[in-house]
Coordinates of C-alpha atoms (C1' of nucleotides) in Angstrom, one line a residue:
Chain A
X2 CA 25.1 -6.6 -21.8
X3 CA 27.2 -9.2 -23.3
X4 CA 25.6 -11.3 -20.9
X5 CA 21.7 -10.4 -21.7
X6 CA 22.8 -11.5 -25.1
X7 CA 23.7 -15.3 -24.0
X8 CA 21.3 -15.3 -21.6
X9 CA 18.4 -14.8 -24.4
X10 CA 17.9 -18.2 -25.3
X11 CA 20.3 -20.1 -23.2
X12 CA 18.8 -20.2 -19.2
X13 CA 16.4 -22.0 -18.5
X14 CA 13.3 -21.0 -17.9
X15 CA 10.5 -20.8 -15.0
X16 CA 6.9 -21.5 -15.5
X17 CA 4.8 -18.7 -14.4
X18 CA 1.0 -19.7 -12.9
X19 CA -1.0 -16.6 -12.3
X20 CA -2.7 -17.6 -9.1
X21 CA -6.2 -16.1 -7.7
X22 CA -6.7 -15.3 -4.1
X23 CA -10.9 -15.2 -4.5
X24 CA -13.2 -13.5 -1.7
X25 CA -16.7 -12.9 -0.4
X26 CA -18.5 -12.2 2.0
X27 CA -20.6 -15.4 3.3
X28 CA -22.4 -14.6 6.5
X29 CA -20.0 -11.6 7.8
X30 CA -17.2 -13.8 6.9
X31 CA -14.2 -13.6 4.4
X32 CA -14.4 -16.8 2.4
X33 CA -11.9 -18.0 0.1
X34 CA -12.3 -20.1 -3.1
X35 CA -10.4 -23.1 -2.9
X36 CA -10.0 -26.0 -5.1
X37 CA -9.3 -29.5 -3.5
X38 CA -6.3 -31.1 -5.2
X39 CA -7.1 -34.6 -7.1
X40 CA -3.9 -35.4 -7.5
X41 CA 0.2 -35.1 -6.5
X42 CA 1.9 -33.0 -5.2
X43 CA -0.4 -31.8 -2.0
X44 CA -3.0 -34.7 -3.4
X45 CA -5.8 -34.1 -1.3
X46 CA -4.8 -30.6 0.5
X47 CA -6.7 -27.6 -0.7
X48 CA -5.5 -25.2 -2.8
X49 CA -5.6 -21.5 -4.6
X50 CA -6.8 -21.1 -8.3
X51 CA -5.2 -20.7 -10.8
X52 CA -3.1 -22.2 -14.1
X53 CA -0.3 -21.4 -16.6
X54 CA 0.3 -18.0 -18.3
X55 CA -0.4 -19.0 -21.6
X56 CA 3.0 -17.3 -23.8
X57 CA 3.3 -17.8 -27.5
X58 CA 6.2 -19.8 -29.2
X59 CA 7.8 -16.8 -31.0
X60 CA 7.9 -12.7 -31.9
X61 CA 4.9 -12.7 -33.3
X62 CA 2.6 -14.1 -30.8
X63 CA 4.0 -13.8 -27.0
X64 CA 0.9 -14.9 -25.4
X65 CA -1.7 -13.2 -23.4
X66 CA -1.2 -10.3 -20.6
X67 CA -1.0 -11.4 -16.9
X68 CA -4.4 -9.4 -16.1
X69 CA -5.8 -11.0 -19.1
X70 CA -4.7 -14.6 -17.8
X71 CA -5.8 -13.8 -14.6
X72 CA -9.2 -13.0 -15.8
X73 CA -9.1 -16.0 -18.1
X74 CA -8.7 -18.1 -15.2
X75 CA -11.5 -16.5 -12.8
X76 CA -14.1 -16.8 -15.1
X77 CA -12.9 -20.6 -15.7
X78 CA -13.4 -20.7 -12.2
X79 CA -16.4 -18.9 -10.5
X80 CA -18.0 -18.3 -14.3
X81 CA -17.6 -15.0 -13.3
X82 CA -16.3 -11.8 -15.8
X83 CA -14.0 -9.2 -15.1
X84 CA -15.9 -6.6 -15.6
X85 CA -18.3 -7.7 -11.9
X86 CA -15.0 -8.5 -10.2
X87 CA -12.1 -6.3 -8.8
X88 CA -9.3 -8.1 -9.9
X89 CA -5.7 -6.5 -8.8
X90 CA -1.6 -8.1 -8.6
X91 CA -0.6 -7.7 -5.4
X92 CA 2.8 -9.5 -5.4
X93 CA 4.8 -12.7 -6.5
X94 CA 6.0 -16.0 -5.5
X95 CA 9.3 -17.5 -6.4
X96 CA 10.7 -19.5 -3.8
X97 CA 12.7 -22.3 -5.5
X98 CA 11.1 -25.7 -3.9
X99 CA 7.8 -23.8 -3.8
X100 CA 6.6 -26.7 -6.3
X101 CA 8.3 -29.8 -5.7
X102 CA 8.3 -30.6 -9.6
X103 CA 9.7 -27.7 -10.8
X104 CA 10.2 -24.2 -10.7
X105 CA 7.3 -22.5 -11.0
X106 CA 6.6 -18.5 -10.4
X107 CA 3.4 -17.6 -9.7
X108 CA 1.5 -14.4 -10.0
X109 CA -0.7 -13.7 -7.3
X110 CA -4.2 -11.7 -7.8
X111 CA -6.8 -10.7 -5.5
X112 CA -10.3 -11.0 -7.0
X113 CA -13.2 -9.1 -4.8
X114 CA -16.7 -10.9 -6.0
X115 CA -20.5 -9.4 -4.8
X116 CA -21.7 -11.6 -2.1
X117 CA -25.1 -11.9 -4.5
X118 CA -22.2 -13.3 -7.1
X119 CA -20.6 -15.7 -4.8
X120 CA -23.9 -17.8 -4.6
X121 CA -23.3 -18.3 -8.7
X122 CA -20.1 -19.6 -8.5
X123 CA -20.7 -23.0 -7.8
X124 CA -22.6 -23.7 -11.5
X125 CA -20.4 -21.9 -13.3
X126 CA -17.3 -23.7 -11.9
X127 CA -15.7 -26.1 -13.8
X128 CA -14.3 -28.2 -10.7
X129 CA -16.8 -29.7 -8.3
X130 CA -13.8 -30.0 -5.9
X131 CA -14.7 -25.8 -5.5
X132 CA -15.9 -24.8 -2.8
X133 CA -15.7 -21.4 0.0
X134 CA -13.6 -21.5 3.1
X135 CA -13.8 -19.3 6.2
X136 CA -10.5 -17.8 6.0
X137 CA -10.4 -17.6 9.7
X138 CA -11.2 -21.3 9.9
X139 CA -8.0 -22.4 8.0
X140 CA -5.5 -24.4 10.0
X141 CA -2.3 -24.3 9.4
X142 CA -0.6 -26.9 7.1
X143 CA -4.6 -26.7 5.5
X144 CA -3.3 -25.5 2.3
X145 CA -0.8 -26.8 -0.7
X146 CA 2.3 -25.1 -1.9
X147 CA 2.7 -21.9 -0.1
X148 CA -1.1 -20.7 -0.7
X149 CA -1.4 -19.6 2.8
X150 CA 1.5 -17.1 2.5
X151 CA 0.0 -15.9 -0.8
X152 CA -3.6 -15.7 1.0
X153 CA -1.7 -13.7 4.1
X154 CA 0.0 -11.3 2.1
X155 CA -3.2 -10.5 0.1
X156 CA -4.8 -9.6 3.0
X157 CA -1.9 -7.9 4.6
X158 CA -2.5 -6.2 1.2
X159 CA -6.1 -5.5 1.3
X160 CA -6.1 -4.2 5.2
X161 CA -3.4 -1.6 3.9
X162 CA -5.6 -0.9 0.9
X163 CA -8.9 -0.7 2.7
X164 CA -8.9 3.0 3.8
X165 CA -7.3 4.6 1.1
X166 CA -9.0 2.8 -2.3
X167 CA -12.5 1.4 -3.2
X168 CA -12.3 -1.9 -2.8
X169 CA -14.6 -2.1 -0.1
X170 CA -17.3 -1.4 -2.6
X171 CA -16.6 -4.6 -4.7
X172 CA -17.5 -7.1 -1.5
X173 CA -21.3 -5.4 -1.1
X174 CA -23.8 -5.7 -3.6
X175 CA -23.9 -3.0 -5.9
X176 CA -26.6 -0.9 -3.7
X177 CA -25.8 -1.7 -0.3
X178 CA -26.7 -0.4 3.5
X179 CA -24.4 1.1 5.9
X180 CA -24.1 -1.5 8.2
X181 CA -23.6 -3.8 5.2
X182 CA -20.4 -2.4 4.7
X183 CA -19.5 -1.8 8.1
X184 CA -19.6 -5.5 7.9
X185 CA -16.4 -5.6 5.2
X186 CA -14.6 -3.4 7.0
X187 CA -15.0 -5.6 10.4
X188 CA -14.0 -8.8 8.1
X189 CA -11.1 -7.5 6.5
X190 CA -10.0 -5.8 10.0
X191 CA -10.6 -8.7 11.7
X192 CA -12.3 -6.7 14.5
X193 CA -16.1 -4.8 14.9
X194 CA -15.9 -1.6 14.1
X195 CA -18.5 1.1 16.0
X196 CA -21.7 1.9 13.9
X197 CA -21.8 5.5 14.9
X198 CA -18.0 5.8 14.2
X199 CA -18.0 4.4 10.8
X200 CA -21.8 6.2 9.9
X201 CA -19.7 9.3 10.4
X202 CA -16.8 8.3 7.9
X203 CA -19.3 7.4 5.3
X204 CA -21.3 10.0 5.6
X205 CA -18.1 12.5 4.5
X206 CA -17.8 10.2 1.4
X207 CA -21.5 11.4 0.7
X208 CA -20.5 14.6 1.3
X209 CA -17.9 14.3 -1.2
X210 CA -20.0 12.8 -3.6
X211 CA -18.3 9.2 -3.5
X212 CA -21.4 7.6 -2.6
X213 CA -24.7 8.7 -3.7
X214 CA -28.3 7.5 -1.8
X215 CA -30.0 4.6 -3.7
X216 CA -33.9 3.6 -4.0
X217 CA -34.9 1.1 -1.8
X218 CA -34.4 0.0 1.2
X219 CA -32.1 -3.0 2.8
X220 CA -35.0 -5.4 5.3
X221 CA -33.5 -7.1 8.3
X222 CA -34.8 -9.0 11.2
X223 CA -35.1 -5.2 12.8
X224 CA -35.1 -2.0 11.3
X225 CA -34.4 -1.7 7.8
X226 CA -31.1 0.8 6.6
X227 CA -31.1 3.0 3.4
X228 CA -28.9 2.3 0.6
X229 CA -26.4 3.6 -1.1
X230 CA -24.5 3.0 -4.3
X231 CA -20.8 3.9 -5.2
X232 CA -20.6 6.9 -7.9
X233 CA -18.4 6.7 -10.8
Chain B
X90 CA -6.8 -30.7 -13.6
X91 CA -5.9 -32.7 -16.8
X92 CA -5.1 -29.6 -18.5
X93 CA -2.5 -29.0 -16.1
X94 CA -0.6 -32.2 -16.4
X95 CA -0.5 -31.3 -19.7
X96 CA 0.6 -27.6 -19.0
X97 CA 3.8 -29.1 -16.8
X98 CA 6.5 -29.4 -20.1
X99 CA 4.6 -29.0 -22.9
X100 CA 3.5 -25.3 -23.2
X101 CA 6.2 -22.5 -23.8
X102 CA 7.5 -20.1 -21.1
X103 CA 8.5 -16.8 -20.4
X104 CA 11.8 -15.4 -19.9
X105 CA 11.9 -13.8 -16.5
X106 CA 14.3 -10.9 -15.6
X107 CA 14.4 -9.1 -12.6
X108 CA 14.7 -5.3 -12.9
X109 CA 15.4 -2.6 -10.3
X110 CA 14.3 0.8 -9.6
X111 CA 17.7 2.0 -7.9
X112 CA 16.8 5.2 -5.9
X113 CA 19.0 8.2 -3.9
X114 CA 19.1 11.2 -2.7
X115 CA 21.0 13.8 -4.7
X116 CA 20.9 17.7 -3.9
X117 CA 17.4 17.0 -2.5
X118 CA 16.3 15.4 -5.5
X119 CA 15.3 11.7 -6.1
X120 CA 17.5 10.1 -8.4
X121 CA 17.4 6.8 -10.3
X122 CA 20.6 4.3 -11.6
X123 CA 19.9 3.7 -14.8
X124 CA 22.1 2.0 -17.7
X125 CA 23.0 3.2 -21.3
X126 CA 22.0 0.4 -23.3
X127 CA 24.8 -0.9 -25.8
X128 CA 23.0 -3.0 -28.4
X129 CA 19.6 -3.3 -29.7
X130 CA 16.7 -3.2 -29.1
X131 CA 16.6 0.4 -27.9
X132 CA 20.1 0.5 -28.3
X133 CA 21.1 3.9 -26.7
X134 CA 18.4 4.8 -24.3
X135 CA 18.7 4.6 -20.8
X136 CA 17.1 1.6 -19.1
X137 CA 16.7 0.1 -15.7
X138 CA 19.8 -2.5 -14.3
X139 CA 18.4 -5.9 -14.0
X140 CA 19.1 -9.1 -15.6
X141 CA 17.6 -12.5 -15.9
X142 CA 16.9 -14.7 -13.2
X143 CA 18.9 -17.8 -12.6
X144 CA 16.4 -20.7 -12.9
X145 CA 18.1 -24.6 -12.3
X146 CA 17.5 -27.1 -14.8
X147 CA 16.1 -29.9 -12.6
X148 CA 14.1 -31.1 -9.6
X149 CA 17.1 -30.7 -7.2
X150 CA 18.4 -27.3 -8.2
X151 CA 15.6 -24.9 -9.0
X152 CA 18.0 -21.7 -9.2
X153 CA 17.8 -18.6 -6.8
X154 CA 15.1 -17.0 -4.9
X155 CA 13.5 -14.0 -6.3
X156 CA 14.8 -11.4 -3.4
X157 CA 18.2 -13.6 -3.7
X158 CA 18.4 -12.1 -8.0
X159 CA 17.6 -8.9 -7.2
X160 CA 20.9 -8.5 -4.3
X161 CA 22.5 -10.4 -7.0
X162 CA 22.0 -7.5 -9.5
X163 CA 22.3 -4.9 -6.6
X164 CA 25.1 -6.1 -6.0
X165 CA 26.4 -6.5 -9.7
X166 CA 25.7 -3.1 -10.8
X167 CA 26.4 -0.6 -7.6
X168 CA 28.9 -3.0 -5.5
X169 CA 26.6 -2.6 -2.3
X170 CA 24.8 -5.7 -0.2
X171 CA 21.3 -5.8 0.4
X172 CA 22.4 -5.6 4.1
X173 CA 22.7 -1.7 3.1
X174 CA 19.7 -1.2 1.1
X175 CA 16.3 -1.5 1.0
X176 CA 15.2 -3.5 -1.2
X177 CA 11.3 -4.7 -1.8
X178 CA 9.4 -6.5 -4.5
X179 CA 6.1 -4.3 -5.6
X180 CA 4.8 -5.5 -8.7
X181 CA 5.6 -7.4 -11.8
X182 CA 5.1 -6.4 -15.3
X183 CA 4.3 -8.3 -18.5
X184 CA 2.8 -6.9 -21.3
X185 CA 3.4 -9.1 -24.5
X186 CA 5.3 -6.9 -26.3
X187 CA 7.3 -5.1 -24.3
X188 CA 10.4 -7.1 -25.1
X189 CA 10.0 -7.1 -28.9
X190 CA 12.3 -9.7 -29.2
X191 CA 10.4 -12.1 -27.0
X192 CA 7.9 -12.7 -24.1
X193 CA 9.7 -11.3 -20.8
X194 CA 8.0 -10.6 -17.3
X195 CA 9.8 -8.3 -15.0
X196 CA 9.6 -9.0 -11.3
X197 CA 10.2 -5.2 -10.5
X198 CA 12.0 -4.3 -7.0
X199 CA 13.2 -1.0 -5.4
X200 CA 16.2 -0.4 -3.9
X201 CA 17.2 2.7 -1.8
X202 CA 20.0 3.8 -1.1
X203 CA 21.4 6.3 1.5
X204 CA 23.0 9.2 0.0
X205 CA 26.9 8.7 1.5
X206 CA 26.8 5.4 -0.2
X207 CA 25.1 6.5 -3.3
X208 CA 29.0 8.1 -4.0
X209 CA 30.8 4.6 -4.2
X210 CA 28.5 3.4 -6.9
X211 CA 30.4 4.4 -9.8
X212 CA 33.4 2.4 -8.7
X213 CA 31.2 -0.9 -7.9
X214 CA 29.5 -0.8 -11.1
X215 CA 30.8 -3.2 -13.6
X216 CA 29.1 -0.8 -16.3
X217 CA 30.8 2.4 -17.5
X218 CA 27.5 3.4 -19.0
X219 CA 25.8 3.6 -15.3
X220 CA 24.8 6.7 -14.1
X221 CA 22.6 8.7 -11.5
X222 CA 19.6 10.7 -13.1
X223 CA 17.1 12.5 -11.3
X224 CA 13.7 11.3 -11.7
X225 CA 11.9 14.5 -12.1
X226 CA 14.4 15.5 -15.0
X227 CA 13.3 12.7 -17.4
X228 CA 11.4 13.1 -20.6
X229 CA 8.8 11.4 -21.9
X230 CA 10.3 8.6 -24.3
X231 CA 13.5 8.5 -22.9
X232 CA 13.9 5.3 -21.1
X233 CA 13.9 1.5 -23.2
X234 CA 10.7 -0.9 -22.8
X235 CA 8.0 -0.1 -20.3
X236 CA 10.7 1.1 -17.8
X237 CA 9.0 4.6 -17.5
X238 CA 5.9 2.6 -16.4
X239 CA 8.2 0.2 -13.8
X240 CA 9.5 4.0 -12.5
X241 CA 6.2 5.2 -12.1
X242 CA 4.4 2.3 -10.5
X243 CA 7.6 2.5 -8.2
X244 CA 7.2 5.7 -7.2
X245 CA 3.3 5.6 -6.6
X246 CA 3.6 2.2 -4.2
X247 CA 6.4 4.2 -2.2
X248 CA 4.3 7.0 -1.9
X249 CA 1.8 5.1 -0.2
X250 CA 4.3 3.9 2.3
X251 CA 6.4 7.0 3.1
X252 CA 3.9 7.8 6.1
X253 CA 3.3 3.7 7.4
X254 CA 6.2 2.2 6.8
X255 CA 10.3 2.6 7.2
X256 CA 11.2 3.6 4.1
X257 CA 12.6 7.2 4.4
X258 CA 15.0 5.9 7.1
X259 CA 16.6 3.8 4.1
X260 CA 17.5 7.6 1.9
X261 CA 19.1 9.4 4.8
X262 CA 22.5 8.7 6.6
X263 CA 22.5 6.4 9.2
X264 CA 22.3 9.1 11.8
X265 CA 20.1 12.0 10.2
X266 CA 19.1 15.7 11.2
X267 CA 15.1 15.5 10.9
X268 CA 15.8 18.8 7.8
X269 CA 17.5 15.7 6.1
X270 CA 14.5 13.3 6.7
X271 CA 12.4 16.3 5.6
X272 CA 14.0 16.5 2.3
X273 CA 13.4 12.6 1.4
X274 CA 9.3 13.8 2.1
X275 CA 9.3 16.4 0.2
X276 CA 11.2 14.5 -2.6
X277 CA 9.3 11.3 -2.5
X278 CA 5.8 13.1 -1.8
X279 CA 6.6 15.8 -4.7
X280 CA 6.1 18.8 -2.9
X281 CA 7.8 20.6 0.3
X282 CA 6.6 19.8 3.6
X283 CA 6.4 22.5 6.4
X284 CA 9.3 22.3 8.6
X285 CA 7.6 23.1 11.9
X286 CA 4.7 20.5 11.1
X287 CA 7.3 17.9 9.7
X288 CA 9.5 18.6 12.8
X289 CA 5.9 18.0 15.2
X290 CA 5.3 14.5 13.3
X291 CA 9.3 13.5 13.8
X292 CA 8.9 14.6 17.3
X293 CA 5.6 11.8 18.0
X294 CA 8.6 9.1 16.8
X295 CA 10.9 9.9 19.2
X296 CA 8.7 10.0 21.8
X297 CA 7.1 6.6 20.7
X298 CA 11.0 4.9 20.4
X299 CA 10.9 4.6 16.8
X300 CA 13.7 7.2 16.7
X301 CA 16.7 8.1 19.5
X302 CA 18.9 11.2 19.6
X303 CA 22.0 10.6 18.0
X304 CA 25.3 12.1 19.0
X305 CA 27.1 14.8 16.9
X306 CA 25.5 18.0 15.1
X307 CA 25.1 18.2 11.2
X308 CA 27.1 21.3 10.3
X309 CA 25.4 23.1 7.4
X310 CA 25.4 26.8 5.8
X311 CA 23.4 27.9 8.8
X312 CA 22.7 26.8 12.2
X313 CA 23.2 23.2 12.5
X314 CA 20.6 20.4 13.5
X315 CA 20.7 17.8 15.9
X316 CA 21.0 14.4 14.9
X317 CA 18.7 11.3 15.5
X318 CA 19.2 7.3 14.9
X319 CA 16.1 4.8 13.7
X320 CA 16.3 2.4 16.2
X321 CA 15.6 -1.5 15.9
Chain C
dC280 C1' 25.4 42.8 11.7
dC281 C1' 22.9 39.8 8.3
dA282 C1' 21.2 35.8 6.0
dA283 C1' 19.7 31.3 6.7
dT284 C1' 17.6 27.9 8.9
dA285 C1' 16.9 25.1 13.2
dG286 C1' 13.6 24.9 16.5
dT287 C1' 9.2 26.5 19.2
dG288 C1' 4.5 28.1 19.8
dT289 C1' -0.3 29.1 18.4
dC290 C1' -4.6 28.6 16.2
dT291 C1' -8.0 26.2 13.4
dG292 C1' -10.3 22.5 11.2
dT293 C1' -10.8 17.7 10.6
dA294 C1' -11.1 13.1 12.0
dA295 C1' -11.0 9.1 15.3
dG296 C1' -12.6 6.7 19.4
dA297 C1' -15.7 6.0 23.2
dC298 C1' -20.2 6.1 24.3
dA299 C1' -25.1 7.7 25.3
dT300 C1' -29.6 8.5 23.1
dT301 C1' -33.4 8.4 20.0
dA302 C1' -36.0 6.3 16.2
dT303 C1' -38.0 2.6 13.6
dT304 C1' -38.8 -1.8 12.3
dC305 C1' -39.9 -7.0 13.1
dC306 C1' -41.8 -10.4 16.1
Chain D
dG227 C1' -44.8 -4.3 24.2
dG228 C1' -40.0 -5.8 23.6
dA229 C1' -35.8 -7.0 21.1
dA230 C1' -32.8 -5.5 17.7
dT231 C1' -30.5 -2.2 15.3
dA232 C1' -30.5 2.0 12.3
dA233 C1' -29.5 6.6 12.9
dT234 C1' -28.1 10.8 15.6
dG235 C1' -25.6 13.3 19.1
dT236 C1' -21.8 14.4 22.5
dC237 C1' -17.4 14.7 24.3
dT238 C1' -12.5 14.0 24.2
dT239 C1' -8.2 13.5 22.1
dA240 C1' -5.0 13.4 18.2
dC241 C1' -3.3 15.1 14.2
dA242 C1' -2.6 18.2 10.0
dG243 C1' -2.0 22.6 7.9
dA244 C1' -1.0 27.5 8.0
dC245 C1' 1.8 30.6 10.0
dA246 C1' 4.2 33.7 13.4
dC247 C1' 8.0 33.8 16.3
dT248 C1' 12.6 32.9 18.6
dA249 C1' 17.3 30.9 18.7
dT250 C1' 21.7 29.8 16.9
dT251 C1' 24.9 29.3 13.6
dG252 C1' 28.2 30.7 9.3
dG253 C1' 29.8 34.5 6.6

DNA sequence: CCAATAGTGTCTGTAAGACATTATTCC
DNA sequence: GGAATAATGTCTTACAGACACTATTGG
């Protein structure tokens, strides 16, 4: 109590980054947005997205909220709103040493983008150092700070998410075939999951009315699949 | 890139506090630690134990790991190690505002506590004003800042882990009767679990390994239960 | 003996996994 | 026609929920 009270003004301080672990689906592949670093620390490596939480200096203006900067910050770098994204916390980073310079906290986000989106992203970046990674092409040591334990506990995250939310939904386009996203599901499992298996499963969320059929129909080098879009 | 540089002194920062969603078992009933708070603001509402984090003032001492603050204040405000207690991060909140007197985030952790050391609390806390409340019992209102949304978020994220993860082991005695275990379901879950299908689902863990008979009976009103041990 | 509850057994519906089969398209 | 794959069907096993029943203790 006593101790909140000199506490208030007297520690110092962290700064707080709200960093973005960004994904699509290139080719049947997770990909991650990275940003190659221009300059120390990690000069060179690649690293996550992201920036400062912008706080104000005083009562009356305390700065933006951490999904607002973390929205701020994806469309600064895909071009890409909120509103076409999933965007969720998932966990964060502290470690003193974690930034050689200083002690910095950082937020961590998982942002799900449209594969038709991803294509954008390259214009409406404001980095040309941007560019999409295979996650399962990453070597160790590939990225700076501790981006890769951020990226593996988002998708620690995401495989423990993947049954029980929506968020499959955000890494198809918005009308999309079965197979199409039987092809998340294998990504983010990291192994291929049976087509007359996973038909089934989605067939009880059109039972349920999660999914509803869509007009159209998805062409492929054989025979084309019927879409579906995601209801409410 | 630039703006970054620029970012590294110059803009202001957050306070950070770590706060803690302290949970038991009492009577069957989950039950949160929570503090009377002395002083403004929300001077006499019950709120969360936490407390800032300890943050170095240079290069060489950055201050103490996240997990390391939040033993710290486990420790401060109940007298028990983390080595007792489960204790995980699962989200951090920080809405500008929330602290009216100035821009706080609050890395949120719960911590969980077996009942037979839920008893010794009183006499570790440093607090007089600390005190065991059941969760379902609280009205609307009645705890300081956003703390009713910290309990909330709490409660959801271990919801979604009772069934996948190791959590209930960490609300019953070290050796357990599976009633007991049954009791932190129906607790956690909301609602009262069938004893013979509960006992059915205990039964797959022992015969997996994840649980071993443990020596000793637990005596209750009636006919008492056999005893089991969460092994490794 | 009686109340309470630990512990067992049964039945049903649902879902997962493995896998075979048919149907429809592109080339 | 043939390759590819969408779409359907079959069989087995595992698990969840509802619920009846038996066994063993304390009072």
């Amino acid at each position: 109590m006593l101790q909140a009270r000199r506490t208030l003004g007297a520690y110092a301080r962290p700064a707080v980054a709200v960093d973005l672990v960004i994904l699509t689906l290139v080719d049947c592949a997770l990909n991650v947005l990275l940003v190659r670093r221009g300059e120390p620390p990690f000069e060179g490596k690649l690293a996550l997205p992201g920036g400062f939480l912008r706080v104000g200096d005083g009562v009356e203006d305390q700065g933006e909220d951490l999904d607002v900067a973390a929205a701020r910050e994806l469309e600064e770098e895909t071009g890409l709103g909120a509103e076409d994204v999933l965007l969720e916390q998932f966990a964060t980073f502290g470690r003193p040493g974690r930034d050689p310079r200083m002690r910095v906290l950082s937020v961590a986000y998982y942002a799900l983008v449209r594969p038709e989106l991803a294509q954008r992203v390259r214009a409406g970046g404001d980095a040309a150092a941007t560019c999409w990674e295979p996650v399962a092409g990453l070597s160790e040591g590939a990225l700076a700070f501790d981006h890769e334990d951020i990226l593996r506990v988002a998708l620690e995250r995401m495989r423990e998410r993947l049954d029980t939310s929506a968020l499959a939904f955000s890494l198809v386009p918005e009308t999309f075939s079965i197979p199409e996203l039987r092809t998340v599901f294998s990504a983010v499992k990291g192994e291929p999951q049976d087509p007359g298996n996973f038909r089934r499963k989605v067939a009880r969320l059109i039972e349920d009315g999660v999914l509803e059929k869509a007009p159209g129909v998805r062409r492929t080098a054989s025979k084309p699949a019927a879409l579906y879009r995601f209801r409410a």
